mmCIF file of C-alpha atoms in Angstrom:
data_model
loop_
_atom_site.group_PDB
_atom_site.id
_atom_site.type_symbol
_atom_site.label_atom_id
_atom_site.label_comp_id
_atom_site.label_asym_id
_atom_site.label_seq_id
_atom_site.Cartn_x
_atom_site.Cartn_y
_atom_site.Cartn_z
ATOM 1 C CA UNK A 110 -182.564 99.059 42.858
ATOM 2 C CA UNK A 111 -184.697 101.247 41.688
ATOM 3 C CA UNK A 112 -185.882 101.499 37.649
ATOM 4 C CA UNK A 113 -184.503 104.411 35.569
ATOM 5 C CA UNK A 114 -186.534 107.852 34.986
ATOM 6 C CA UNK A 115 -187.212 108.561 31.520
ATOM 7 C CA UNK A 116 -188.031 112.076 29.776
ATOM 8 C CA UNK A 117 -189.126 112.484 26.560
ATOM 9 C CA UNK A 118 -187.071 114.944 24.637
ATOM 10 C CA UNK A 119 -190.159 116.496 22.394
ATOM 11 C CA UNK A 120 -188.067 118.428 20.519
ATOM 12 C CA UNK A 121 -187.307 115.331 19.154
ATOM 13 C CA UNK A 122 -190.391 112.872 19.952
ATOM 14 C CA UNK A 123 -193.515 113.175 18.421
ATOM 15 C CA UNK A 124 -192.237 115.246 14.618
ATOM 16 C CA UNK A 125 -195.619 114.892 12.852
ATOM 17 C CA UNK A 126 -197.049 116.679 16.300
ATOM 18 C CA UNK A 127 -195.795 120.510 15.043
ATOM 19 C CA UNK A 128 -195.548 122.408 18.098
ATOM 20 C CA UNK A 129 -194.447 122.414 21.393
ATOM 21 C CA UNK A 130 -197.566 121.992 23.530
ATOM 22 C CA UNK A 131 -198.692 119.194 22.042
ATOM 23 C CA UNK A 132 -195.709 117.707 21.058
ATOM 24 C CA UNK A 133 -195.928 117.541 25.311
ATOM 25 C CA UNK A 134 -198.879 116.519 25.845
ATOM 26 C CA UNK A 135 -198.030 113.667 23.688
ATOM 27 C CA UNK A 136 -195.856 112.046 25.701
ATOM 28 C CA UNK A 137 -198.473 112.790 28.929
ATOM 29 C CA UNK A 138 -199.758 110.332 26.887
ATOM 30 C CA UNK A 139 -197.716 108.145 26.502
ATOM 31 C CA UNK A 140 -196.542 107.474 30.243
ATOM 32 C CA UNK A 141 -193.804 109.977 30.274
ATOM 33 C CA UNK A 142 -193.481 110.936 33.327
ATOM 34 C CA UNK A 143 -191.440 113.770 32.579
ATOM 35 C CA UNK A 144 -190.140 116.276 29.264
ATOM 36 C CA UNK A 145 -187.242 118.343 28.315
ATOM 37 C CA UNK A 146 -186.996 120.434 25.241
ATOM 38 C CA UNK A 147 -184.140 121.751 23.641
ATOM 39 C CA UNK A 148 -185.063 125.328 22.818
ATOM 40 C CA UNK A 149 -188.338 126.385 24.273
ATOM 41 C CA UNK A 150 -187.783 130.607 23.216
ATOM 42 C CA UNK A 151 -190.628 130.263 20.221
ATOM 43 C CA UNK A 152 -193.069 129.668 22.706
ATOM 44 C CA UNK A 153 -194.648 131.681 26.062
ATOM 45 C CA UNK A 154 -193.225 129.725 28.913
ATOM 46 C CA UNK A 155 -196.997 129.853 30.258
ATOM 47 C CA UNK A 156 -199.021 127.597 26.954
ATOM 48 C CA UNK A 157 -195.728 125.532 27.435
ATOM 49 C CA UNK A 158 -196.213 124.891 31.198
ATOM 50 C CA UNK A 159 -199.524 124.821 30.750
ATOM 51 C CA UNK A 160 -199.565 121.435 28.406
ATOM 52 C CA UNK A 161 -197.287 120.008 31.449
ATOM 53 C CA UNK A 162 -199.852 120.746 33.913
ATOM 54 C CA UNK A 163 -201.776 118.952 31.671
ATOM 55 C CA UNK A 164 -200.468 115.755 31.675
ATOM 56 C CA UNK A 165 -198.537 115.594 34.678
ATOM 57 C CA UNK A 166 -195.043 116.748 33.366
ATOM 58 C CA UNK A 167 -192.620 117.379 34.954
ATOM 59 C CA UNK A 168 -189.734 119.549 32.879
ATOM 60 C CA UNK A 169 -186.571 118.443 32.977
ATOM 61 C CA UNK A 170 -183.595 119.518 30.767
ATOM 62 C CA UNK A 171 -183.499 122.249 28.384
ATOM 63 C CA UNK A 172 -180.840 124.347 26.865
ATOM 64 C CA UNK A 173 -179.404 128.374 26.483
ATOM 65 C CA UNK A 174 -180.017 129.548 23.935
ATOM 66 C CA UNK A 175 -177.820 128.184 20.249
ATOM 67 C CA UNK A 176 -176.653 132.386 18.856
ATOM 68 C CA UNK A 177 -177.320 133.669 15.660
ATOM 69 C CA UNK A 178 -178.582 130.297 13.544
ATOM 70 C CA UNK A 179 -177.655 132.037 10.468
ATOM 71 C CA UNK A 180 -174.772 132.462 10.963
ATOM 72 C CA UNK A 181 -173.389 128.623 12.065
ATOM 73 C CA UNK A 182 -173.838 129.440 15.407
ATOM 74 C CA UNK A 183 -174.875 126.109 18.353
ATOM 75 C CA UNK A 184 -173.596 127.927 21.848
ATOM 76 C CA UNK A 185 -172.042 130.542 23.406
ATOM 77 C CA UNK A 186 -170.242 129.549 25.447
ATOM 78 C CA UNK A 187 -167.220 128.959 24.412
ATOM 79 C CA UNK A 188 -167.022 132.032 21.856
ATOM 80 C CA UNK A 189 -164.346 134.491 21.814
ATOM 81 C CA UNK A 190 -167.148 137.563 21.950
ATOM 82 C CA UNK A 191 -169.581 136.094 22.603
ATOM 83 C CA UNK A 192 -170.237 136.203 26.274
ATOM 84 C CA UNK A 193 -172.622 139.318 26.160
ATOM 85 C CA UNK A 194 -174.374 137.109 23.614
ATOM 86 C CA UNK A 195 -174.540 134.362 26.183
ATOM 87 C CA UNK A 196 -175.385 136.139 29.640
ATOM 88 C CA UNK A 197 -177.763 137.119 27.942
ATOM 89 C CA UNK A 198 -179.007 134.063 26.975
ATOM 90 C CA UNK A 199 -178.894 132.469 30.418
ATOM 91 C CA UNK A 200 -181.422 135.014 32.373
ATOM 92 C CA UNK A 201 -183.426 133.984 29.641
ATOM 93 C CA UNK A 202 -182.692 130.516 29.813
ATOM 94 C CA UNK A 203 -182.907 130.834 33.982
ATOM 95 C CA UNK A 204 -186.717 132.892 33.284
ATOM 96 C CA UNK A 205 -187.807 129.829 31.255
ATOM 97 C CA UNK A 206 -186.717 127.833 33.365
ATOM 98 C CA UNK A 207 -188.213 129.098 36.541
ATOM 99 C CA UNK A 208 -192.191 128.885 34.704
ATOM 100 C CA UNK A 209 -191.441 125.973 33.901
ATOM 101 C CA UNK A 210 -190.098 124.163 37.241
ATOM 102 C CA UNK A 211 -187.443 123.332 35.564
ATOM 103 C CA UNK A 212 -184.293 122.726 37.178
ATOM 104 C CA UNK A 213 -181.350 121.890 35.038
ATOM 105 C CA UNK A 214 -180.511 124.227 32.036
ATOM 106 C CA UNK A 215 -177.361 122.986 29.355
ATOM 107 C CA UNK A 216 -174.648 125.654 29.115
ATOM 108 C CA UNK A 217 -174.037 125.042 25.366
ATOM 109 C CA UNK A 218 -170.431 125.678 24.438
ATOM 110 C CA UNK A 219 -170.589 126.536 20.559
ATOM 111 C CA UNK A 220 -168.180 125.719 18.018
ATOM 112 C CA UNK A 221 -165.106 127.099 17.197
ATOM 113 C CA UNK A 222 -164.346 129.420 15.088
ATOM 114 C CA UNK A 223 -165.235 129.105 11.011
ATOM 115 C CA UNK A 224 -162.445 128.592 9.383
ATOM 116 C CA UNK A 225 -160.455 128.597 12.944
ATOM 117 C CA UNK A 226 -157.809 126.128 13.698
ATOM 118 C CA UNK A 227 -159.054 124.040 16.780
ATOM 119 C CA UNK A 228 -155.710 124.007 18.362
ATOM 120 C CA UNK A 229 -154.863 126.621 17.117
ATOM 121 C CA UNK A 230 -157.448 128.655 19.807
ATOM 122 C CA UNK A 231 -158.521 125.996 21.740
ATOM 123 C CA UNK A 232 -156.859 127.447 25.391
ATOM 124 C CA UNK A 233 -158.777 131.352 24.577
ATOM 125 C CA UNK A 234 -161.966 129.407 23.847
ATOM 126 C CA UNK A 235 -161.550 127.615 27.412
ATOM 127 C CA UNK A 236 -159.997 131.144 28.371
ATOM 128 C CA UNK A 237 -163.827 132.309 28.050
ATOM 129 C CA UNK A 238 -166.065 128.831 28.716
ATOM 130 C CA UNK A 239 -164.534 129.025 32.313
ATOM 131 C CA UNK A 240 -165.224 132.804 32.337
ATOM 132 C CA UNK A 241 -168.586 132.080 31.512
ATOM 133 C CA UNK A 242 -169.165 128.790 33.558
ATOM 134 C CA UNK A 243 -168.616 130.395 37.149
ATOM 135 C CA UNK A 244 -170.775 133.340 36.524
ATOM 136 C CA UNK A 245 -173.595 130.777 35.105
ATOM 137 C CA UNK A 246 -172.561 128.776 38.294
ATOM 138 C CA UNK A 247 -173.372 132.962 40.279
ATOM 139 C CA UNK A 248 -176.611 132.720 38.380
ATOM 140 C CA UNK A 249 -178.138 129.254 38.300
ATOM 141 C CA UNK A 250 -177.110 128.983 42.257
ATOM 142 C CA UNK A 251 -178.988 131.994 43.779
ATOM 143 C CA UNK A 252 -182.624 130.314 41.093
ATOM 144 C CA UNK A 253 -180.817 126.958 43.192
ATOM 145 C CA UNK A 254 -180.421 125.252 39.698
ATOM 146 C CA UNK A 255 -177.700 123.004 37.836
ATOM 147 C CA UNK A 256 -176.349 123.682 34.458
ATOM 148 C CA UNK A 257 -174.717 120.837 32.427
ATOM 149 C CA UNK A 258 -172.017 120.850 30.031
ATOM 150 C CA UNK A 259 -171.781 118.154 27.242
ATOM 151 C CA UNK A 260 -169.710 116.747 25.017
ATOM 152 C CA UNK A 261 -171.077 116.217 21.330
ATOM 153 C CA UNK A 262 -169.310 114.380 18.912
ATOM 154 C CA UNK A 263 -167.198 115.876 15.776
ATOM 155 C CA UNK A 264 -166.900 113.140 14.266
ATOM 156 C CA UNK A 265 -170.580 113.120 12.445
ATOM 157 C CA UNK A 266 -172.928 115.539 14.197
ATOM 158 C CA UNK A 267 -170.745 118.364 14.597
ATOM 159 C CA UNK A 268 -167.439 118.734 13.587
ATOM 160 C CA UNK A 269 -167.021 121.654 14.800
ATOM 161 C CA UNK A 270 -167.971 121.438 18.473
ATOM 162 C CA UNK A 271 -166.135 123.281 21.606
ATOM 163 C CA UNK A 272 -166.526 120.344 23.409
ATOM 164 C CA UNK A 273 -166.265 117.204 22.261
ATOM 165 C CA UNK A 274 -165.026 114.043 25.320
ATOM 166 C CA UNK A 275 -166.163 113.417 28.469
ATOM 167 C CA UNK A 276 -162.255 114.041 29.667
ATOM 168 C CA UNK A 277 -162.540 117.213 28.250
ATOM 169 C CA UNK A 278 -166.155 117.776 29.929
ATOM 170 C CA UNK A 279 -165.195 116.742 33.734
ATOM 171 C CA UNK A 280 -161.847 118.549 33.078
ATOM 172 C CA UNK A 281 -163.297 122.176 32.617
ATOM 173 C CA UNK A 282 -165.527 121.091 35.179
ATOM 174 C CA UNK A 283 -162.746 120.560 37.583
ATOM 175 C CA UNK A 284 -161.058 124.261 36.818
ATOM 176 C CA UNK A 285 -164.067 125.522 37.923
ATOM 177 C CA UNK A 286 -165.628 123.852 41.024
ATOM 178 C CA UNK A 287 -168.153 125.199 41.480
ATOM 179 C CA UNK A 288 -170.775 122.013 43.133
ATOM 180 C CA UNK A 289 -173.583 122.856 40.763
ATOM 181 C CA UNK A 290 -172.279 122.748 37.673
ATOM 182 C CA UNK A 291 -172.281 118.836 35.676
ATOM 183 C CA UNK A 292 -171.791 115.839 33.437
ATOM 184 C CA UNK A 293 -174.533 115.524 30.805
ATOM 185 C CA UNK A 294 -174.008 113.089 29.249
ATOM 186 C CA UNK A 295 -175.498 111.374 25.270
ATOM 187 C CA UNK A 296 -174.703 107.262 25.507
ATOM 188 C CA UNK A 297 -174.755 108.501 21.826
ATOM 189 C CA UNK A 298 -171.484 111.298 21.538
ATOM 190 C CA UNK A 299 -169.167 109.284 24.223
ATOM 191 C CA UNK A 300 -169.276 105.821 22.263
ATOM 192 C CA UNK A 301 -169.117 107.835 18.994
ATOM 193 C CA UNK A 302 -166.213 109.485 20.755
ATOM 194 C CA UNK A 303 -164.865 107.312 22.666
ATOM 195 C CA UNK A 304 -166.097 103.916 22.815
ATOM 196 C CA UNK A 305 -165.018 101.940 26.251
ATOM 197 C CA UNK A 306 -168.899 102.485 28.309
ATOM 198 C CA UNK A 307 -168.388 100.947 30.908
ATOM 199 C CA UNK A 308 -165.604 101.979 31.735
ATOM 200 C CA UNK A 309 -166.619 105.615 31.628
ATOM 201 C CA UNK A 310 -169.492 105.446 32.590
ATOM 202 C CA UNK A 311 -168.770 104.055 36.119
ATOM 203 C CA UNK A 312 -165.370 107.083 36.411
ATOM 204 C CA UNK A 313 -167.566 110.130 35.644
ATOM 205 C CA UNK A 314 -171.823 108.744 36.598
ATOM 206 C CA UNK A 315 -170.215 110.421 40.103
ATOM 207 C CA UNK A 316 -170.166 113.968 37.454
ATOM 208 C CA UNK A 317 -173.285 113.118 35.851
ATOM 209 C CA UNK A 318 -176.413 115.108 36.120
ATOM 210 C CA UNK A 319 -178.748 114.020 32.807
ATOM 211 C CA UNK A 320 -177.518 111.480 30.601
ATOM 212 C CA UNK A 321 -179.456 111.105 27.390
ATOM 213 C CA UNK A 322 -180.218 107.522 24.559
ATOM 214 C CA UNK A 323 -179.410 106.389 20.520
ATOM 215 C CA UNK A 324 -178.436 103.873 19.099
ATOM 216 C CA UNK A 325 -175.691 104.145 16.893
ATOM 217 C CA UNK A 326 -174.161 105.023 14.457
ATOM 218 C CA UNK A 327 -178.151 105.834 12.828
ATOM 219 C CA UNK A 328 -179.029 108.012 16.567
ATOM 220 C CA UNK A 329 -183.140 105.657 16.201
ATOM 221 C CA UNK A 330 -185.055 104.309 19.045
ATOM 222 C CA UNK A 331 -182.612 101.900 21.237
ATOM 223 C CA UNK A 332 -184.080 99.394 19.940
ATOM 224 C CA UNK A 333 -182.530 99.660 16.514
ATOM 225 C CA UNK A 334 -180.550 97.615 15.210
ATOM 226 C CA UNK A 335 -176.917 99.464 16.515
ATOM 227 C CA UNK A 336 -174.058 99.450 18.240
ATOM 228 C CA UNK A 337 -174.889 99.416 22.241
ATOM 229 C CA UNK A 338 -176.837 97.153 23.897
ATOM 230 C CA UNK A 339 -179.076 99.401 25.876
ATOM 231 C CA UNK A 340 -181.141 96.280 27.988
ATOM 232 C CA UNK A 341 -176.640 96.669 29.604
ATOM 233 C CA UNK A 342 -176.267 99.959 29.191
ATOM 234 C CA UNK A 343 -179.462 99.787 31.150
ATOM 235 C CA UNK A 344 -178.303 97.947 33.912
ATOM 236 C CA UNK A 345 -175.184 99.548 34.315
ATOM 237 C CA UNK A 346 -176.776 102.947 35.582
ATOM 238 C CA UNK A 347 -179.160 101.103 37.544
ATOM 239 C CA UNK A 348 -176.311 98.687 39.688
ATOM 240 C CA UNK A 349 -174.100 102.712 39.690
ATOM 241 C CA UNK A 350 -177.235 104.343 41.795
ATOM 242 C CA UNK A 351 -178.116 106.289 38.759
ATOM 243 C CA UNK A 352 -180.665 108.345 40.857
ATOM 244 C CA UNK A 353 -181.633 111.132 37.309
ATOM 245 C CA UNK A 354 -183.727 111.355 34.718
ATOM 246 C CA UNK A 355 -182.588 109.325 30.984
ATOM 247 C CA UNK A 356 -184.101 111.521 27.590
ATOM 248 C CA UNK A 357 -184.462 110.134 25.326
ATOM 249 C CA UNK A 358 -183.010 112.002 22.014
ATOM 250 C CA UNK A 359 -182.456 110.383 19.510
ATOM 251 C CA UNK A 360 -184.964 110.310 15.776
ATOM 252 C CA UNK A 361 -188.381 108.306 15.505
ATOM 253 C CA UNK A 362 -187.658 106.018 12.730
ATOM 254 C CA UNK A 363 -192.238 105.914 12.464
ATOM 255 C CA UNK A 364 -194.916 107.149 14.720
ATOM 256 C CA UNK A 365 -193.213 107.679 17.785
ATOM 257 C CA UNK A 366 -195.571 106.075 19.913
ATOM 258 C CA UNK A 367 -195.025 102.736 18.010
ATOM 259 C CA UNK A 368 -191.600 103.513 18.724
ATOM 260 C CA UNK A 369 -191.562 103.581 22.361
ATOM 261 C CA UNK A 370 -191.775 99.246 22.520
ATOM 262 C CA UNK A 371 -188.957 99.705 23.831
ATOM 263 C CA UNK A 372 -189.720 101.733 27.070
ATOM 264 C CA UNK A 373 -192.925 99.270 27.144
ATOM 265 C CA UNK A 374 -191.163 96.425 27.840
ATOM 266 C CA UNK A 375 -188.847 97.707 30.208
ATOM 267 C CA UNK A 376 -191.259 99.855 32.280
ATOM 268 C CA UNK A 377 -193.264 95.856 32.482
ATOM 269 C CA UNK A 378 -190.322 93.815 33.744
ATOM 270 C CA UNK A 379 -189.272 96.897 36.256
ATOM 271 C CA UNK A 380 -191.505 98.902 36.819
ATOM 272 C CA UNK A 381 -192.012 102.633 37.109
ATOM 273 C CA UNK A 382 -190.341 104.820 39.954
ATOM 274 C CA UNK A 383 -191.971 105.470 42.826
ATOM 275 C CA UNK A 384 -192.479 109.288 43.642
ATOM 276 C CA UNK A 385 -189.866 110.590 45.915
ATOM 277 C CA UNK A 386 -186.799 107.704 43.648
#
């Protein structure tokens, strides 16, 4: 089995450094060959691309813009009345993805409107999401890009987020039926919402285009205390033939580089993927 490929999420890692270019350089210096960024839009794409090139990093994932953060928006894909803003944000994300050589964009679903009952608006929000995803799939296909749907847990992280379980996301993907739309499996969120990780990984991995990891419940390094046995989960991903990237989207409990001891141990044990794997 080929060893897993890890990606540094520089929106989370190296928080002691002030900007994304510096964090990208730090990721490369720490041994990463890939990186991902939540929202890169505060920096010119040329500056990010240059920083990545300087240290041999491949950018593998960005998110669509969140919308109006001051109004509590966290993505727009399923938000009624915000279809035009979602499509504008998608265009911006595509421009950045092309400039960065980044093949994947997380299409953020967004939150249930403030004061609305989730059950009452679920049907309308799903209809909006399906329309926006069909549009996005067409736009992304023209640029040979992949769109990802990520369930985010509503028990701890974001109680109003619309898309919160792998089952819900998989059902929506099936309704859209476009091959360039896939699941984004953040093991932190999946454990909190449903558990049954072995069964869910085996069931949904054929539809997964990207994986992210953090310990539960404190969202620290995989080696930090918590519910999850990451050596087992990494072996499971290998055994199931996962070939994509595993994003390190966690909150370092101290110095980021010192906290990467778990990853250095993995590399020492398993080696690093060869080019083309």
